[in-house]
PDB file of C-alpha atoms in Angstrom:
ATOM      1  CA  MET A   1     -14.168  20.592  -6.967  1.00 78.00           C
ATOM      2  CA  CYS A   2     -14.580  23.165  -4.216  1.00 82.00           C
ATOM      3  CA  THR A   3     -12.218  24.930  -1.822  1.00 83.00           C
ATOM      4  CA  SER A   4     -12.732  26.691   1.494  1.00 84.00           C
ATOM      5  CA  SER A   5     -10.687  29.524   2.977  1.00 83.00           C
ATOM      6  CA  ASP A   6     -12.629  29.779   6.243  1.00 86.00           C
ATOM      7  CA  SER A   7     -12.126  26.371   7.882  1.00 84.00           C
ATOM      8  CA  GLY A   8     -14.996  24.811   5.936  1.00 86.00           C
ATOM      9  CA  ALA A   9     -17.733  27.285   6.873  1.00 91.00           C
ATOM     10  CA  SER A  10     -18.285  28.092   3.183  1.00 90.00           C
ATOM     11  CA  TRP A  11     -17.149  26.573  -0.120  1.00 88.00           C
ATOM     12  CA  MET A  12     -16.451  27.951  -3.609  1.00 84.00           C
ATOM     13  CA  GLN A  13     -16.145  26.227  -6.990  1.00 84.00           C
ATOM     14  CA  THR A  14     -12.517  26.058  -8.137  1.00 82.00           C
ATOM     15  CA  GLY A  15     -12.927  26.364 -11.872  1.00 79.00           C
ATOM     16  CA  LEU A  16     -11.629  22.833 -12.414  1.00 83.00           C
ATOM     17  CA  PRO A  17     -13.604  20.665 -14.855  1.00 79.00           C
ATOM     18  CA  GLU A  18     -16.771  19.412 -13.130  1.00 78.00           C
ATOM     19  CA  SER A  19     -17.225  16.314 -15.300  1.00 79.00           C
ATOM     20  CA  VAL A  20     -14.003  14.769 -13.995  1.00 80.00           C
ATOM     21  CA  VAL A  21     -13.685  12.169 -11.225  1.00 83.00           C
ATOM     22  CA  TYR A  22     -10.940  13.383  -8.896  1.00 85.00           C
ATOM     23  CA  GLN A  23      -9.021  10.605  -7.177  1.00 85.00           C
ATOM     24  CA  ALA A  24      -6.949  12.516  -4.619  1.00 87.00           C
ATOM     25  CA  VAL A  25      -6.031  15.984  -3.392  1.00 90.00           C
ATOM     26  CA  ALA A  26      -3.101  17.396  -1.421  1.00 90.00           C
ATOM     27  CA  LEU A  27      -2.180  20.810  -0.127  1.00 90.00           C
ATOM     28  CA  SER A  28       0.682  22.533   1.625  1.00 90.00           C
ATOM     29  CA  GLY A  29       0.596  23.489   5.286  1.00 88.00           C
ATOM     30  CA  THR A  30      -0.563  27.031   4.514  1.00 91.00           C
ATOM     31  CA  GLY A  31      -2.965  25.977   1.755  1.00 90.00           C
ATOM     32  CA  GLN A  32      -1.199  28.125  -0.841  1.00 94.00           C
ATOM     33  CA  PHE A  33      -0.128  25.132  -2.944  1.00 94.00           C
ATOM     34  CA  MET A  34      -2.949  22.759  -3.930  1.00 92.00           C
ATOM     35  CA  TYR A  35      -2.881  19.638  -6.075  1.00 92.00           C
ATOM     36  CA  ALA A  36      -5.754  17.537  -7.434  1.00 90.00           C
ATOM     37  CA  CYS A  37      -5.476  14.448  -9.603  1.00 87.00           C
ATOM     38  CA  GLU A  38      -7.949  12.693 -11.835  1.00 83.00           C
ATOM     39  CA  ASN A  39      -8.073   8.928 -11.751  1.00 74.00           C
ATOM     40  CA  VAL A  40      -6.964   8.834 -15.377  1.00 74.00           C
ATOM     41  CA  GLY A  41      -4.833  11.425 -17.063  1.00 71.00           C
ATOM     42  CA  GLY A  42      -4.616  14.655 -15.193  1.00 81.00           C
ATOM     43  CA  LEU A  43      -2.885  16.449 -12.384  1.00 86.00           C
ATOM     44  CA  TYR A  44      -3.967  19.998 -11.623  1.00 90.00           C
ATOM     45  CA  LEU A  45      -1.880  22.585  -9.747  1.00 91.00           C
ATOM     46  CA  SER A  46      -2.776  25.790  -7.937  1.00 93.00           C
ATOM     47  CA  TRP A  47      -0.153  28.058  -6.393  1.00 93.00           C
ATOM     48  CA  ASP A  48      -2.536  30.792  -5.237  1.00 93.00           C
ATOM     49  CA  PHE A  49      -4.817  29.135  -2.648  1.00 90.00           C
ATOM     50  CA  GLY A  50      -7.042  27.616  -5.360  1.00 88.00           C
ATOM     51  CA  ALA A  51      -7.902  30.874  -7.162  1.00 87.00           C
ATOM     52  CA  THR A  52      -6.463  29.583 -10.473  1.00 90.00           C
ATOM     53  CA  TRP A  53      -5.505  26.101 -11.683  1.00 90.00           C
ATOM     54  CA  GLN A  54      -3.334  24.713 -14.461  1.00 89.00           C
ATOM     55  CA  LYS A  55      -2.965  21.183 -15.787  1.00 86.00           C
ATOM     56  CA  SER A  56       0.410  19.473 -15.314  1.00 83.00           C
ATOM     57  CA  SER A  57       2.313  17.775 -18.112  1.00 74.00           C
ATOM     58  CA  THR A  58       1.778  14.365 -16.444  1.00 68.00           C
ATOM     59  CA  SER A  59      -1.421  13.610 -18.372  1.00 63.00           C
ATOM     60  CA  GLN A  60      -0.366  10.141 -19.527  1.00 69.00           C
ATOM     61  CA  TYR A  61      -0.373   8.596 -16.035  1.00 72.00           C
ATOM     62  CA  LEU A  62      -2.994   6.815 -13.957  1.00 73.00           C
ATOM     63  CA  PHE A  63      -3.178   8.277 -10.449  1.00 76.00           C
ATOM     64  CA  TYR A  64      -4.263   6.420  -7.320  1.00 82.00           C
ATOM     65  CA  ASP A  65      -3.150   8.768  -4.553  1.00 85.00           C
ATOM     66  CA  MET A  66      -0.921  11.767  -3.858  1.00 87.00           C
ATOM     67  CA  ASP A  67       0.585  13.828  -1.068  1.00 88.00           C
ATOM     68  CA  THR A  68       2.832  16.821  -0.562  1.00 88.00           C
ATOM     69  CA  ASP A  69       5.152  18.040   2.149  1.00 86.00           C
ATOM     70  CA  GLU A  70       4.472  20.979   4.474  1.00 85.00           C
ATOM     71  CA  THR A  71       5.874  23.538   2.010  1.00 88.00           C
ATOM     72  CA  GLY A  72       4.113  22.157  -1.083  1.00 90.00           C
ATOM     73  CA  GLN A  73       7.435  21.970  -2.944  1.00 90.00           C
ATOM     74  CA  TYR A  74       7.720  18.163  -2.881  1.00 88.00           C
ATOM     75  CA  VAL A  75       4.820  16.257  -4.451  1.00 88.00           C
ATOM     76  CA  ILE A  76       4.531  12.474  -4.740  1.00 86.00           C
ATOM     77  CA  THR A  77       1.919  10.398  -6.545  1.00 85.00           C
ATOM     78  CA  ALA A  78       1.249   6.676  -6.783  1.00 82.00           C
ATOM     79  CA  ASP A  79       0.776   5.368 -10.312  1.00 78.00           C
ATOM     80  CA  GLY A  80       0.474   1.582  -9.912  1.00 77.00           C
ATOM     81  CA  LYS A  81       4.026   0.240 -10.250  1.00 79.00           C
ATOM     82  CA  TYR A  82       5.507   3.739 -10.318  1.00 82.00           C
ATOM     83  CA  THR A  83       5.776   6.849  -8.221  1.00 84.00           C
ATOM     84  CA  LEU A  84       6.074  10.318  -9.654  1.00 84.00           C
ATOM     85  CA  THR A  85       7.986  12.810  -7.528  1.00 86.00           C
ATOM     86  CA  SER A  86       8.320  16.539  -8.037  1.00 87.00           C
ATOM     87  CA  PHE A  87      10.827  18.825  -6.337  1.00 88.00           C
ATOM     88  CA  ASP A  88       9.560  22.029  -7.952  1.00 91.00           C
ATOM     89  CA  TYR A  89       5.934  22.462  -6.857  1.00 91.00           C
ATOM     90  CA  GLY A  90       4.605  20.070  -9.520  1.00 88.00           C
ATOM     91  CA  VAL A  91       6.224  21.720 -12.534  1.00 88.00           C
ATOM     92  CA  SER A  92       8.143  18.563 -13.487  1.00 87.00           C
ATOM     93  CA  PHE A  93       8.116  14.970 -12.241  1.00 85.00           C
ATOM     94  CA  ASN A  94      10.605  12.098 -11.996  1.00 85.00           C
ATOM     95  CA  ARG A  95       9.188   8.606 -12.495  1.00 85.00           C
ATOM     96  CA  SER A  96      10.552   5.743 -10.360  1.00 85.00           C
ATOM     97  CA  GLU A  97       9.595   2.093 -10.519  1.00 82.00           C
ATOM     98  CA  ILE A  98       8.658   0.531  -7.190  1.00 81.00           C
ATOM     99  CA  PRO A  99       8.647  -3.191  -6.334  1.00 73.00           C
ATOM    100  CA  MET A 100       4.864  -3.424  -5.795  1.00 71.00           C
ATOM    101  CA  ILE A 101       1.495  -2.089  -6.933  1.00 73.00           C
ATOM    102  CA  ALA A 102       1.002   1.161  -5.031  1.00 72.00           C
ATOM    103  CA  SER A 103      -2.388   2.647  -4.243  1.00 74.00           C
ATOM    104  CA  LYS A 104      -1.677   4.826  -1.175  1.00 78.00           C
ATOM    105  CA  VAL A 105       1.110   7.330  -0.615  1.00 78.00           C
ATOM    106  CA  ALA A 106       2.296   9.680   2.137  1.00 76.00           C
ATOM    107  CA  ALA A 107       5.029  12.290   1.938  1.00 72.00           C
ATOM    108  CA  SER A 108       6.528  12.780   5.318  1.00 64.00           C
ATOM    109  CA  ASP A 109       9.146  15.297   6.244  1.00 59.00           C
ATOM    110  CA  THR A 110       9.337  18.955   5.333  1.00 65.00           C
ATOM    111  CA  LEU A 111      12.317  18.318   3.064  1.00 68.00           C
ATOM    112  CA  GLY A 112      10.621  15.621   0.973  1.00 72.00           C
ATOM    113  CA  GLN A 113      13.367  13.126   1.793  1.00 81.00           C
ATOM    114  CA  TYR A 114      11.149  10.436   3.340  1.00 84.00           C
ATOM    115  CA  ALA A 115       7.992   8.960   1.851  1.00 85.00           C
ATOM    116  CA  VAL A 116       6.023   5.749   2.187  1.00 86.00           C
ATOM    117  CA  VAL A 117       3.720   4.007  -0.280  1.00 84.00           C
ATOM    118  CA  ALA A 118       1.410   1.083   0.371  1.00 84.00           C
ATOM    119  CA  GLY A 119      -0.708  -1.121  -1.806  1.00 81.00           C
ATOM    120  CA  SER A 120      -1.908  -4.570  -2.658  1.00 77.00           C
ATOM    121  CA  SER A 121       0.935  -6.461  -1.009  1.00 78.00           C
ATOM    122  CA  ASP A 122       3.631  -4.396   0.674  1.00 81.00           C
ATOM    123  CA  ILE A 123       4.804  -1.156   2.181  1.00 86.00           C
ATOM    124  CA  THR A 124       7.683   0.509   0.382  1.00 85.00           C
ATOM    125  CA  ILE A 125       9.771   3.401   1.710  1.00 88.00           C
ATOM    126  CA  THR A 126      12.275   5.887   0.375  1.00 87.00           C
ATOM    127  CA  SER A 127      14.817   7.944   2.265  1.00 87.00           C
ATOM    128  CA  ASN A 128      16.314   9.644  -0.783  1.00 86.00           C
ATOM    129  CA  TYR A 129      13.511  11.719  -2.267  1.00 83.00           C
ATOM    130  CA  GLY A 130      11.918   8.847  -4.218  1.00 82.00           C
ATOM    131  CA  TYR A 131      14.963   7.874  -6.264  1.00 84.00           C
ATOM    132  CA  ASN A 132      15.162   4.389  -4.702  1.00 86.00           C
ATOM    133  CA  TRP A 133      12.492   2.347  -2.941  1.00 87.00           C
ATOM    134  CA  THR A 134      12.829  -0.508  -0.432  1.00 88.00           C
ATOM    135  CA  LYS A 135      10.161  -3.051   0.500  1.00 87.00           C
ATOM    136  CA  THR A 136       9.499  -3.160   4.212  1.00 87.00           C
ATOM    137  CA  GLY A 137       6.736  -4.172   6.582  1.00 77.00           C
ATOM    138  CA  PRO A 138       4.611  -7.303   6.561  1.00 80.00           C
ATOM    139  CA  TYR A 139       2.840  -8.660   3.513  1.00 78.00           C
ATOM    140  CA  GLY A 140      -0.825  -7.667   3.363  1.00 78.00           C
ATOM    141  CA  GLN A 141      -3.603  -5.749   1.638  1.00 80.00           C
ATOM    142  CA  TRP A 142      -2.797  -2.163   2.680  1.00 82.00           C
ATOM    143  CA  THR A 143      -5.604   0.408   2.615  1.00 83.00           C
ATOM    144  CA  GLY A 144      -3.913   3.418   4.164  1.00 84.00           C
ATOM    145  CA  VAL A 145      -0.594   4.843   5.262  1.00 87.00           C
ATOM    146  CA  THR A 146       0.522   8.104   6.847  1.00 87.00           C
ATOM    147  CA  SER A 147       3.557   9.704   8.445  1.00 87.00           C
ATOM    148  CA  ASP A 148       4.457  12.490  10.813  1.00 87.00           C
ATOM    149  CA  ALA A 149       6.282  15.611   9.625  1.00 82.00           C
ATOM    150  CA  THR A 150       9.734  14.181  10.376  1.00 85.00           C
ATOM    151  CA  GLY A 151       9.284  10.849   8.566  1.00 86.00           C
ATOM    152  CA  LYS A 152      10.340   8.959  11.678  1.00 90.00           C
ATOM    153  CA  TYR A 153       6.848   7.813  12.723  1.00 91.00           C
ATOM    154  CA  MET A 154       4.572   6.000  10.270  1.00 90.00           C
ATOM    155  CA  VAL A 155       1.277   4.141  10.565  1.00 90.00           C
ATOM    156  CA  GLY A 156      -0.212   1.664   8.113  1.00 88.00           C
ATOM    157  CA  VAL A 157      -3.690   0.134   8.007  1.00 86.00           C
ATOM    158  CA  GLU A 158      -3.974  -3.363   6.611  1.00 82.00           C
ATOM    159  CA  TYR A 159      -7.315  -4.694   5.417  1.00 75.00           C
ATOM    160  CA  TYR A 160      -6.303  -8.339   5.434  1.00 63.00           C
ATOM    161  CA  SER A 161      -3.213 -10.318   6.381  1.00 58.00           C
ATOM    162  CA  SER A 162      -2.395 -14.004   6.585  1.00 57.00           C
ATOM    163  CA  HIS A 163      -2.965 -14.060  10.339  1.00 57.00           C
ATOM    164  CA  GLN A 164      -6.031 -11.853  10.917  1.00 63.00           C
ATOM    165  CA  ASP A 165      -8.398  -9.272   9.476  1.00 64.00           C
ATOM    166  CA  GLY A 166      -7.804  -5.559   9.846  1.00 71.00           C
ATOM    167  CA  CYS A 167      -4.524  -4.597  11.459  1.00 82.00           C
ATOM    168  CA  ILE A 168      -2.770  -1.378  12.395  1.00 87.00           C
ATOM    169  CA  TYR A 169       1.018  -1.351  12.153  1.00 89.00           C
ATOM    170  CA  ALA A 170       3.345   1.373  13.411  1.00 91.00           C
ATOM    171  CA  SER A 171       6.953   2.271  12.716  1.00 93.00           C
ATOM    172  CA  SER A 172       9.176   4.541  14.799  1.00 94.00           C
ATOM    173  CA  ASP A 173      12.337   4.194  12.699  1.00 94.00           C
ATOM    174  CA  PHE A 174      11.507   5.823   9.346  1.00 91.00           C
ATOM    175  CA  GLY A 175       9.651   2.688   8.171  1.00 90.00           C
ATOM    176  CA  ALA A 176      12.549   0.266   8.559  1.00 91.00           C
ATOM    177  CA  THR A 177      10.578  -2.005  10.922  1.00 92.00           C
ATOM    178  CA  TRP A 178       6.851  -2.310  11.651  1.00 90.00           C
ATOM    179  CA  THR A 179       5.085  -3.482  14.811  1.00 90.00           C
ATOM    180  CA  LEU A 180       1.542  -4.817  14.980  1.00 87.00           C
ATOM    181  CA  SER A 181      -0.538  -2.686  17.347  1.00 80.00           C
ATOM    182  CA  GLU A 182      -2.606  -4.870  19.641  1.00 69.00           C
ATOM    183  CA  LEU A 183      -6.145  -3.676  20.322  1.00 61.00           C
ATOM    184  CA  ASN A 184      -5.462  -3.469  24.045  1.00 52.00           C
ATOM    185  CA  ASP A 185      -2.633  -1.030  23.254  1.00 50.00           C
ATOM    186  CA  ILE A 186      -5.107   1.426  21.738  1.00 51.00           C
ATOM    187  CA  GLU A 187      -6.717   3.798  24.196  1.00 53.00           C
ATOM    188  CA  SER A 188     -10.322   4.873  23.789  1.00 48.00           C
ATOM    189  CA  ILE A 189     -10.907   8.542  23.266  1.00 45.00           C
TER     190      ILE A 189
END
């Protein structure tokens, strides 16, 4: 694993184990707080821009994806049928069961209140820091999900649905409802 402190012009080794397959990374808005997770059994934390790393106590979990808020204080991971949320920069985690198999996750607002996870069948949202989760959005094979900094606007990418291949859905109400984006609604850049 490598980090850059000059917008990607140069890269340095982090000191993390090189023989590990890392599944996902997340970092705070300033880059001070960094998180990296192995596919199986390890979450690593850095609170000093990647200069030093320590392994979290969450070693028994299988990680698919992770994200953090702007400050780096709130961390969320997807672990199949569970999410792990931290409110203390990854020191400790709360485990919550979700009503789906999650493979993608996005933390949204700067307070960690809103988050969205997506996976093999549904989109699931929380508006209370990951304590409770609600299924929302159409049924499909979700391959990606993201949110703006407020949590109000969310976008999900669906690989396959019952009515067509490859769809983009958007929400403008904290994930409560989702609208299929028609291709003619998307402007070319």
